[in-house]
C-alpha cells in the first residue's frame, strides 16, 4: 500500500540484527555480535564524570542545542589522541558523529550518486554493505590475502570503475580479524590518490592489540586528502554513548557536517563531554589496558578451543587483535544452513556470506570472542565443532 | 578536486546555522534561533535522574549497544503520553529518533526517490527543505491562510504531482506560529488518504500553548496510516538530549527502523532512559508549566513591543503558542538586506525567504521570543523597528 523509495523498499533488517535479537536470551552463547564485554564497561568512572559535568556550570550547555561539528572540548582531545598515531589534524579536520557507522553513512551521502562504484574488500563490514545499498551504489569487491588488498586487483578495479570510494578496515578487520601490512597500506593510498578515489580507513578496533607490533595508520601515508579516517569510542570506551569521529580534508569534513546538519543536527552534548573528560583525565589507557588483558585471554581461549575441537578440514584466522576470528569450512558446507542447528543448541554466530558484496563466502562464519567468558567460549566452540563434524560426516 | 555527490555538492550550510554562529556572542540579542530558554532547562532534575540510572543495575546496559527501535522503557512512556492526545499506539508504531529532524530525514529516506514530489506549506520549516533537497525531491509549495492549508490548492497539487509526502507543522507552525483548524486537519487527512500521499504531522511545539483551546492532532483523524506523527522532547525537556520519536503505521515504522540501522544504529541509551524516567516521575508537566508561564510572558512582551514600535505598514502574527512570531514588511522591502544593519546593532533574526520552497517571502522575517528576557526583547524590537522605519523612509 505505501509507496516506499527504491533504496529501501526491498531492504529488510540485516541478518545480524535479527540474529542479535535472538541472542538476547541469557542461555544463548553468542559469538554473533561485536559487542565489548559487559564486565569491561567503565560504569563507575562514567557515572563520576557525568555527575561532575551535570553539577558544573556546563549543565545548561549540555541540555541546550550545540554545534553540528561537535563540542570543542572533545575535538581538542581527539586532535591530541590522533597525534599519538602521527596523524596531524586540527579542528577543521574533525567531525563528531554518532557511532562510526554514521561517519560511513555521511561519507556515502557526500560522495555516492545512484550507480556510482564503491570498492570494498571481500569480505567486509556488513553494515557498510547495507549503507552503500541505501545509496544505490554499485558495490564491487576487491580480492585480499593475509597482507591486505591484492594490489593488481585493486588497480584494475580503480581503472575499470573509477570508484568514488574505497572502503577498508585495515587493522583487525571486521570480519576476518586480519591487518594490512605497512607496504600494502602505502601502496593502497598511492593508487587511490592516482585514481582520485577517496579511501575510507575505518578503524574501530586498532587499539585492541593483544600481540604483534603496531602498523602505521593508512592516514599517515596520505599527502593530499585521499584518506578519510573514521574511528569510534564504541569499542574502547562504551558503545551506548555513540561517540565517534571522522578525520579528513577540510573540504570533505565540511560536506560531512552539512550532511549531519540535515541528518540529526548534532550528537547529544552530554555523551560528547563524557568522552572528552574520560580522555582528558587519562582513563582511556588505564581502562583499555584492563580490557585488552581480558580480551587477550578470551582470544587465546577461543583459539585453544578451536585447536582442540575443530576437525582438520576447518581453518581459521589467528588475529593479533580486534574482536573476531574468521572460520572457513570445507567448500561444500553452507554456514547459513548450520545456523538453525546451532541456535537450537543455544550457540550463535554470523554466516560469512553476509560480509560479501557478491554473495560469496558461503562456507565461512564470523566468531566474536570479546563478549563471552572462557567457560562459555569452550562450551560454545565444542557444540559448534560437533555440529560441523556431523555435517562433514553426512556429506 | 573531490568528486562530491549531486545531492550535496552545491549545498552549503543553511543560512540559519551561519546566523546562529554569529549570535553566540553574548552582546547579540538573538531572535534568530528556535532554542528553549536556557533558564528553563531542568538541570537539577536531569542530574538527579542521570545519576540514579548510572548508579543502578542498568548502568552496563546504558553503556552497551542497544536496540535500534529504542529502549522499551521510553517507548512505554511515549505510548502513555500519546494516549493523552487520543492517539492509540503500541510499541510497533514507535521509533525513537535523534531529534525530530532525524525522523524527517528517515521518512524522506523511506519514501523519496530522486525527482519525487513532496508538498510543503509555503512557508515551512527550513531544515525540512534542506533535507528534501538532499533527497533531490521536487519540492512543491502549497498555499495557506490563517486556518491552515488552502484545500483547493492542496487537492490540485495532490492530483497534479502524486506526491509521496506532504509535510506540515500544523500546531504553532515554524515559522509562522499559526495553527490549522480542526476542520482543515480533517480535510487534509482525507485528501491525502484519497491520493495515497503520506502526511507528516511534525509537532515539536504543540505542548507550548499560552492561550486559546487545544485542537485535535491530525493523527487522530487518521483511519488507515496516512498520517505519520513526529514529535520531540527538544522543546519540552531538553534539546541537547536529542530524544524524539516517530509514530506511524507499523510498515512505515519498520522502514524507518531499517533506515536508522544504517544511519546510526541507535540513540544513546542514557539520553533515552533520562527522558523515560523524566516522564515516568511526572516532571514533564511540572517543568513544562513553568516554561509555559515564562514563554507566555515573553510572547506577550514581544507582541507589546511590536505594537509599540513597529510602523503600521508592518504586520505580524499573534500566535497562541510555540516559539515564533512571523513579521511581514511592506512588499518592496527585502528582509535579507536589512540583516547586516541589524547584526551591526547586535540584533539577529532569520529572513523569511529561507522558509519558502520557491524563494518567495522576501519581505518577511521570523522572530523567536523564547530565548531572550523581557529587557532584551523590548530593546531588540525597538532597534529592529528603527531600522525598518529608516528603510521605509528611504524608499
Tab-separated table of C-alpha atoms in Angstrom, chain A:
chain	number	residue	atom	x	y	z
A	1	UNK	CA	0.000	0.000	0.000
A	2	UNK	CA	2.753	2.526	0.847
A	3	UNK	CA	4.950	3.796	-1.978
A	4	UNK	CA	8.400	3.334	-0.432
A	5	UNK	CA	11.591	4.565	-2.085
A	6	UNK	CA	13.634	2.309	-4.348
A	7	UNK	CA	16.530	2.465	-1.896
A	8	UNK	CA	14.567	0.929	0.950
A	9	UNK	CA	11.601	-0.975	-0.432
A	10	UNK	CA	13.453	-4.286	-0.757
A	11	UNK	CA	15.703	-3.864	2.275
A	12	UNK	CA	14.885	-5.898	5.298
A	13	UNK	CA	16.870	-5.632	8.519
A	14	UNK	CA	20.336	-7.148	8.309
A	15	UNK	CA	20.551	-10.810	9.250
A	16	UNK	CA	22.925	-9.766	12.008
A	17	UNK	CA	20.368	-7.541	13.721
A	18	UNK	CA	17.852	-10.372	13.573
A	19	UNK	CA	20.311	-12.908	14.983
A	20	UNK	CA	21.264	-10.411	17.681
A	21	UNK	CA	17.639	-10.218	18.757
A	22	UNK	CA	17.604	-13.996	19.228
A	23	UNK	CA	20.788	-13.873	21.238
A	24	UNK	CA	19.377	-11.602	23.911
A	25	UNK	CA	18.193	-14.765	25.715
A	26	UNK	CA	20.704	-15.358	28.535
A	27	UNK	CA	21.107	-19.091	27.797
A	28	UNK	CA	22.456	-18.358	24.304
A	29	UNK	CA	26.246	-18.402	23.899
A	30	UNK	CA	26.590	-15.672	21.336
A	31	UNK	CA	29.604	-15.416	19.072
A	32	UNK	CA	27.381	-13.335	16.790
A	33	UNK	CA	27.674	-9.684	17.842
A	34	UNK	CA	30.653	-7.404	18.017
A	35	UNK	CA	29.974	-6.098	21.472
A	36	UNK	CA	32.532	-5.123	24.085
A	37	UNK	CA	32.419	-7.205	27.223
A	38	UNK	CA	29.744	-6.056	29.641
A	39	UNK	CA	32.138	-6.546	32.570
A	40	UNK	CA	34.699	-4.289	30.935
A	41	UNK	CA	32.419	-1.255	30.641
A	42	UNK	CA	33.677	1.580	32.893
A	43	UNK	CA	30.372	2.261	34.679
A	44	UNK	CA	31.750	3.862	37.847
A	45	UNK	CA	34.121	6.177	36.051
A	46	UNK	CA	31.423	7.342	33.663
A	47	UNK	CA	28.964	7.958	36.454
A	48	UNK	CA	31.528	10.064	38.268
A	49	UNK	CA	32.354	12.058	35.134
A	50	UNK	CA	28.737	12.514	34.118
A	51	UNK	CA	27.692	13.686	37.556
A	52	UNK	CA	30.576	16.157	37.603
A	53	UNK	CA	29.520	17.628	34.267
A	54	UNK	CA	25.868	17.967	35.280
A	55	UNK	CA	26.894	19.593	38.591
A	56	UNK	CA	29.127	22.121	36.823
A	57	UNK	CA	28.365	25.422	35.094
A	58	UNK	CA	28.263	23.469	31.861
A	59	UNK	CA	24.910	21.833	32.742
A	60	UNK	CA	22.677	24.233	30.758
A	61	UNK	CA	25.061	23.962	27.801
A	62	UNK	CA	24.733	20.175	27.999
A	63	UNK	CA	20.955	20.388	27.738
A	64	UNK	CA	20.767	23.165	25.114
A	65	UNK	CA	21.348	22.868	21.349
A	66	UNK	CA	25.016	22.695	20.385
A	67	UNK	CA	27.256	22.880	17.329
A	68	UNK	CA	26.859	20.368	14.500
A	69	UNK	CA	30.647	19.962	14.242
A	70	UNK	CA	30.884	18.739	17.829
A	71	UNK	CA	31.912	20.098	21.224
A	72	UNK	CA	35.316	21.847	21.114
A	73	UNK	CA	36.422	20.042	24.334
A	74	UNK	CA	36.035	16.709	22.532
A	75	UNK	CA	37.582	17.844	19.255
A	76	UNK	CA	40.615	19.051	21.206
A	77	UNK	CA	41.025	15.663	22.902
A	78	UNK	CA	40.670	13.858	19.575
A	79	UNK	CA	43.316	16.046	17.959
A	80	UNK	CA	45.687	15.139	20.826
A	81	UNK	CA	44.704	11.454	20.557
A	82	UNK	CA	45.430	11.378	16.813
A	83	UNK	CA	48.836	12.936	17.378
A	84	UNK	CA	49.827	9.752	19.238
A	85	UNK	CA	49.393	7.889	15.957
A	86	UNK	CA	51.295	10.506	13.924
A	87	UNK	CA	48.144	11.966	12.415
A	88	UNK	CA	48.376	15.756	12.256
A	89	UNK	CA	44.897	17.271	12.475
A	90	UNK	CA	43.145	20.452	13.580
A	91	UNK	CA	39.528	21.221	14.420
A	92	UNK	CA	38.816	21.788	10.704
A	93	UNK	CA	39.630	18.116	10.056
A	94	UNK	CA	37.240	16.656	12.637
A	95	UNK	CA	33.500	15.979	12.621
A	96	UNK	CA	31.950	14.249	15.641
A	97	UNK	CA	29.462	11.573	14.559
A	98	UNK	CA	27.018	9.208	16.220
A	99	UNK	CA	28.993	5.976	16.011
A	100	UNK	CA	31.469	5.192	13.255
A	101	UNK	CA	28.504	3.976	11.255
A	102	UNK	CA	27.103	7.487	10.942
A	103	UNK	CA	30.507	8.553	9.632
A	104	UNK	CA	30.261	5.906	6.906
A	105	UNK	CA	26.678	6.902	6.106
A	106	UNK	CA	27.575	10.587	5.837
A	107	UNK	CA	30.602	9.826	3.646
A	108	UNK	CA	28.361	7.897	1.257
A	109	UNK	CA	25.892	10.810	1.387
A	110	UNK	CA	28.711	13.206	0.463
A	111	UNK	CA	30.114	11.156	-2.414
A	112	UNK	CA	27.830	8.492	-3.844
A	113	UNK	CA	25.282	9.067	-6.603
A	114	UNK	CA	22.993	6.220	-7.660
A	115	UNK	CA	25.076	3.764	-9.668
A	116	UNK	CA	28.480	5.129	-8.601
A	117	UNK	CA	31.042	2.416	-7.945
A	118	UNK	CA	32.281	1.821	-4.393
A	119	UNK	CA	35.083	-0.682	-3.759
A	120	UNK	CA	35.173	-2.890	-0.670
A	121	UNK	CA	37.400	-5.682	0.493
A	122	UNK	CA	35.843	-9.090	0.032
A	123	UNK	CA	34.667	-9.842	2.754
A	124	UNK	CA	33.923	-6.563	4.562
A	125	UNK	CA	31.864	-4.983	7.383
A	126	UNK	CA	28.277	-5.899	6.573
A	127	UNK	CA	26.735	-2.629	7.776
A	128	UNK	CA	28.842	-0.793	5.202
A	129	UNK	CA	27.319	-3.008	2.512
A	130	UNK	CA	23.852	-2.133	3.851
A	131	UNK	CA	24.674	1.600	3.845
A	132	UNK	CA	26.108	1.517	0.314
A	133	UNK	CA	22.935	-0.274	-0.819
A	134	UNK	CA	20.728	2.520	0.575
A	135	UNK	CA	22.762	4.917	-1.594
A	136	UNK	CA	22.224	2.539	-4.522
A	137	UNK	CA	25.961	2.240	-5.126
A	138	UNK	CA	27.492	-0.296	-7.448
A	139	UNK	CA	29.418	-2.282	-4.820
A	140	UNK	CA	32.489	-4.037	-6.195
A	141	UNK	CA	34.582	-6.468	-4.139
A	142	UNK	CA	38.387	-6.403	-4.212
A	143	UNK	CA	40.316	-9.613	-3.535
A	144	UNK	CA	42.522	-9.779	-0.493
A	145	UNK	CA	45.119	-12.004	1.133
A	146	UNK	CA	46.709	-12.098	4.573
A	147	UNK	CA	48.757	-8.922	3.852
A	148	UNK	CA	45.865	-6.795	2.708
A	149	UNK	CA	44.270	-5.965	-0.630
A	150	UNK	CA	45.672	-7.598	-3.760
A	151	UNK	CA	47.137	-4.570	-5.476
A	152	UNK	CA	46.787	-5.806	-9.051
A	153	UNK	CA	43.077	-6.430	-8.475
A	154	UNK	CA	42.666	-3.038	-6.759
A	155	UNK	CA	44.439	-1.246	-9.630
A	156	UNK	CA	42.391	-2.932	-12.323
A	157	UNK	CA	39.138	-2.088	-10.494
A	158	UNK	CA	40.174	1.530	-9.868
A	159	UNK	CA	40.887	1.739	-13.605
A	160	UNK	CA	37.712	-0.016	-14.731
A	161	UNK	CA	35.125	1.533	-12.355
A	162	UNK	CA	36.588	4.949	-11.406
A	163	UNK	CA	35.019	4.410	-7.951
A	164	UNK	CA	34.170	7.351	-5.698
A	165	UNK	CA	35.189	5.436	-2.564
A	166	UNK	CA	37.279	2.515	-1.384
A	167	UNK	CA	36.132	1.193	1.998
A	168	UNK	CA	38.662	-0.620	4.191
A	169	UNK	CA	39.026	-1.863	7.773
A	170	UNK	CA	42.796	-2.309	7.588
A	171	UNK	CA	43.504	-3.083	11.260
A	172	UNK	CA	41.971	-6.208	12.865
A	173	UNK	CA	39.374	-6.242	10.147
A	174	UNK	CA	35.721	-6.949	10.627
A	175	UNK	CA	35.045	-9.774	9.812
A	176	UNK	CA	38.375	-11.569	9.357
A	177	UNK	CA	40.495	-10.058	12.140
A	178	UNK	CA	43.468	-9.537	9.815
A	179	UNK	CA	45.715	-6.478	9.438
A	180	UNK	CA	47.086	-4.944	6.208
A	181	UNK	CA	50.881	-4.627	6.120
A	182	UNK	CA	52.516	-1.193	6.096
A	183	UNK	CA	53.681	-1.689	2.492
A	184	UNK	CA	50.171	-2.664	1.437
A	185	UNK	CA	48.697	0.457	3.110
A	186	UNK	CA	51.183	2.747	1.425
A	187	UNK	CA	50.510	1.230	-1.986
A	188	UNK	CA	46.707	1.474	-1.496
A	189	UNK	CA	46.947	5.173	-0.615
A	190	UNK	CA	49.175	5.865	-3.636
A	191	UNK	CA	46.878	4.015	-6.012
A	192	UNK	CA	43.756	5.753	-4.666
A	193	UNK	CA	45.462	9.159	-4.944
A	194	UNK	CA	46.416	8.357	-8.527
A	195	UNK	CA	42.839	7.473	-9.493
A	196	UNK	CA	41.082	10.200	-7.452
A	197	UNK	CA	39.296	7.670	-5.240
A	198	UNK	CA	38.766	8.563	-1.586
A	199	UNK	CA	39.942	5.751	0.716
A	200	UNK	CA	37.971	5.306	3.934
A	201	UNK	CA	40.130	3.877	6.729
A	202	UNK	CA	37.602	2.561	9.229
A	203	UNK	CA	39.418	1.854	12.482
A	204	UNK	CA	37.159	0.858	15.367
A	205	UNK	CA	39.456	-1.939	16.571
A	206	UNK	CA	43.004	-0.601	16.118
A	207	UNK	CA	43.611	-0.042	19.832
A	208	UNK	CA	42.664	-3.616	20.729
A	209	UNK	CA	46.053	-5.263	20.086
A	210	UNK	CA	46.924	-8.437	22.028
A	211	UNK	CA	50.108	-9.480	20.205
A	212	UNK	CA	52.460	-8.297	17.461
A	213	UNK	CA	53.625	-4.777	16.602
A	214	UNK	CA	51.666	-1.669	15.655
A	215	UNK	CA	51.371	-0.869	11.946
A	216	UNK	CA	51.173	2.817	10.873
A	217	UNK	CA	47.688	4.107	10.116
A	218	UNK	CA	46.829	4.353	6.419
A	219	UNK	CA	46.138	8.044	7.100
A	220	UNK	CA	49.850	8.598	7.862
A	221	UNK	CA	50.728	7.780	4.239
A	222	UNK	CA	48.248	10.368	2.967
A	223	UNK	CA	49.728	13.506	1.388
A	224	UNK	CA	46.715	15.099	-0.337
A	225	UNK	CA	43.494	14.239	1.490
A	226	UNK	CA	42.910	10.875	-0.198
A	227	UNK	CA	42.317	9.085	3.109
A	228	UNK	CA	39.390	9.758	5.452
A	229	UNK	CA	39.994	8.193	8.842
A	230	UNK	CA	36.913	7.090	10.799
A	231	UNK	CA	37.177	5.871	14.365
A	232	UNK	CA	34.913	5.330	17.297
A	233	UNK	CA	34.967	5.136	21.071
A	234	UNK	CA	32.414	2.305	20.968
A	235	UNK	CA	34.983	-0.474	21.350
A	236	UNK	CA	37.374	1.429	23.614
A	237	UNK	CA	35.062	3.387	25.941
A	238	UNK	CA	31.363	2.451	25.582
A	239	UNK	CA	29.143	1.876	22.527
A	240	UNK	CA	25.988	3.162	24.251
A	241	UNK	CA	27.405	6.712	24.196
A	242	UNK	CA	27.532	6.709	20.353
A	243	UNK	CA	30.619	8.896	20.109
A	244	UNK	CA	32.874	8.585	17.072
A	245	UNK	CA	34.632	10.886	14.649
A	246	UNK	CA	35.617	11.433	11.045
A	247	UNK	CA	39.060	12.921	10.297
A	248	UNK	CA	39.703	14.131	6.768
A	249	UNK	CA	40.472	17.014	4.454
A	250	UNK	CA	38.577	20.184	5.457
A	251	UNK	CA	36.555	20.211	2.189
A	252	UNK	CA	35.332	16.674	2.887
A	253	UNK	CA	34.660	17.310	6.585
A	254	UNK	CA	32.629	20.405	5.623
A	255	UNK	CA	30.398	18.252	3.391
A	256	UNK	CA	30.063	15.645	6.142
A	257	UNK	CA	28.986	18.447	8.536
A	258	UNK	CA	26.363	19.694	6.090
A	259	UNK	CA	25.114	16.128	5.768
A	260	UNK	CA	24.917	15.838	9.559
A	261	UNK	CA	23.019	19.154	9.859
A	262	UNK	CA	20.275	17.542	7.804
A	263	UNK	CA	20.526	14.097	9.367
A	264	UNK	CA	20.334	14.822	13.102
A	265	UNK	CA	21.763	18.338	13.753
A	266	UNK	CA	24.314	17.192	16.399
A	267	UNK	CA	25.338	14.417	18.807
A	268	UNK	CA	23.926	14.679	22.340
A	269	UNK	CA	26.197	17.067	24.213
A	270	UNK	CA	26.373	15.037	27.446
A	271	UNK	CA	27.828	11.969	25.713
A	272	UNK	CA	30.410	14.105	23.904
A	273	UNK	CA	31.544	15.767	27.128
A	274	UNK	CA	31.712	12.433	28.959
A	275	UNK	CA	34.143	11.072	26.360
A	276	UNK	CA	36.138	14.346	26.307
A	277	UNK	CA	36.577	14.243	30.076
A	278	UNK	CA	37.334	10.495	30.005
A	279	UNK	CA	40.191	11.151	27.584
A	280	UNK	CA	41.367	14.249	29.428
A	281	UNK	CA	41.580	12.524	32.794
A	282	UNK	CA	43.601	9.648	31.330
A	283	UNK	CA	41.061	6.875	31.892
A	284	UNK	CA	41.306	5.816	28.264
A	285	UNK	CA	44.631	3.951	28.505
A	286	UNK	CA	44.046	2.663	32.016
A	287	UNK	CA	40.682	1.031	31.348
A	288	UNK	CA	41.723	-0.110	27.887
A	289	UNK	CA	44.729	-1.970	29.325
A	290	UNK	CA	42.366	-3.981	31.557
A	291	UNK	CA	40.082	-4.790	28.642
A	292	UNK	CA	42.984	-5.758	26.407
A	293	UNK	CA	44.099	-8.248	29.060
A	294	UNK	CA	40.551	-9.631	29.264
A	295	UNK	CA	40.088	-9.897	25.505
A	296	UNK	CA	43.523	-11.455	25.014
A	297	UNK	CA	42.572	-14.235	27.418
A	298	UNK	CA	39.331	-14.748	25.515
A	299	UNK	CA	41.009	-14.749	22.118
A	300	UNK	CA	43.562	-17.278	23.366
A	301	UNK	CA	40.777	-19.352	24.894
A	302	UNK	CA	38.796	-19.402	21.642
A	303	UNK	CA	41.860	-20.292	19.575
A	304	UNK	CA	42.714	-23.112	22.023
A	305	UNK	CA	39.127	-24.409	21.861
A	306	UNK	CA	39.166	-24.281	18.067
A	307	UNK	CA	42.525	-26.114	18.015
A	308	UNK	CA	41.142	-28.735	20.365
A	309	UNK	CA	37.674	-29.325	18.877
A	310	UNK	CA	37.612	-28.415	15.196
A	311	UNK	CA	38.243	-31.111	12.580
A	312	UNK	CA	41.274	-30.523	10.396
A	313	UNK	CA	39.207	-29.626	7.312
A	314	UNK	CA	38.269	-26.397	9.119
A	315	UNK	CA	40.650	-23.394	9.100
A	316	UNK	CA	40.546	-20.068	10.935
A	317	UNK	CA	42.430	-16.799	11.334
A	318	UNK	CA	44.702	-16.120	14.351
A	319	UNK	CA	44.228	-12.362	14.759
A	320	UNK	CA	46.638	-10.132	16.697
A	321	UNK	CA	43.749	-8.012	17.908
A	322	UNK	CA	40.168	-6.869	17.436
A	323	UNK	CA	37.083	-8.865	18.281
A	324	UNK	CA	36.748	-11.556	15.615
A	325	UNK	CA	38.015	-14.882	14.351
A	326	UNK	CA	37.068	-15.917	10.824
A	327	UNK	CA	36.404	-19.569	10.220
A	328	UNK	CA	36.410	-21.387	6.883
A	329	UNK	CA	34.586	-24.703	6.466
A	330	UNK	CA	35.094	-27.200	3.667
A	331	UNK	CA	33.748	-25.597	0.474
A	332	UNK	CA	30.711	-27.844	0.186
A	333	UNK	CA	29.331	-26.782	3.600
A	334	UNK	CA	26.996	-23.786	3.834
A	335	UNK	CA	27.453	-21.981	7.163
A	336	UNK	CA	23.961	-20.408	6.951
A	337	UNK	CA	22.413	-23.879	6.854
A	338	UNK	CA	24.166	-24.909	10.067
A	339	UNK	CA	22.788	-21.923	11.969
A	340	UNK	CA	19.363	-23.347	12.930
A	341	UNK	CA	21.029	-26.424	14.498
A	342	UNK	CA	23.493	-24.184	16.337
A	343	UNK	CA	20.735	-21.855	17.600
A	344	UNK	CA	18.782	-24.904	18.749
A	345	UNK	CA	21.770	-25.779	20.900
A	346	UNK	CA	21.980	-22.132	22.040
A	347	UNK	CA	25.065	-21.118	20.093
A	348	UNK	CA	25.004	-18.186	17.668
A	349	UNK	CA	27.394	-16.831	15.011
A	350	UNK	CA	27.079	-14.815	11.792
A	351	UNK	CA	27.257	-16.665	8.477
A	352	UNK	CA	30.156	-15.303	6.436
A	353	UNK	CA	28.188	-14.698	3.219
A	354	UNK	CA	26.660	-11.614	4.892
A	355	UNK	CA	30.048	-9.902	4.609
A	356	UNK	CA	30.481	-10.433	0.876
A	357	UNK	CA	29.434	-7.849	-1.720
A	358	UNK	CA	28.702	-10.641	-4.217
A	359	UNK	CA	27.149	-13.325	-2.005
A	360	UNK	CA	30.328	-15.445	-1.856
A	361	UNK	CA	31.816	-16.923	1.315
A	362	UNK	CA	29.032	-19.450	1.902
A	363	UNK	CA	31.422	-21.774	3.737
A	364	UNK	CA	32.602	-19.129	6.226
A	365	UNK	CA	31.496	-17.732	9.570
A	366	UNK	CA	32.486	-14.905	11.915
A	367	UNK	CA	33.084	-15.665	15.588
A	368	UNK	CA	33.233	-12.947	18.257
A	369	UNK	CA	35.262	-13.698	21.379
A	370	UNK	CA	35.011	-10.461	23.410
A	371	UNK	CA	31.596	-10.891	24.935
A	372	UNK	CA	31.659	-14.464	26.342
A	373	UNK	CA	33.605	-15.756	29.302
A	374	UNK	CA	36.092	-18.624	28.978
A	375	UNK	CA	33.691	-21.330	30.128
A	376	UNK	CA	31.100	-20.302	27.551
A	377	UNK	CA	33.698	-19.953	24.792
A	378	UNK	CA	34.975	-23.509	25.404
A	379	UNK	CA	31.441	-24.883	25.584
A	380	UNK	CA	30.157	-22.979	22.545
A	381	UNK	CA	33.076	-23.944	20.321
A	382	UNK	CA	32.712	-27.568	21.378
A	383	UNK	CA	28.996	-27.509	20.384
A	384	UNK	CA	29.797	-25.797	17.090
A	385	UNK	CA	32.559	-28.291	16.304
A	386	UNK	CA	30.285	-31.256	16.874
A	387	UNK	CA	27.632	-29.785	14.535
A	388	UNK	CA	30.291	-29.197	11.884
A	389	UNK	CA	31.734	-32.707	12.321
A	390	UNK	CA	28.261	-34.227	11.929
A	391	UNK	CA	27.740	-32.234	8.750
A	392	UNK	CA	31.105	-33.292	7.316
A	393	UNK	CA	30.311	-36.942	8.049
A	394	UNK	CA	26.835	-36.594	6.469
A	395	UNK	CA	28.226	-35.492	3.126
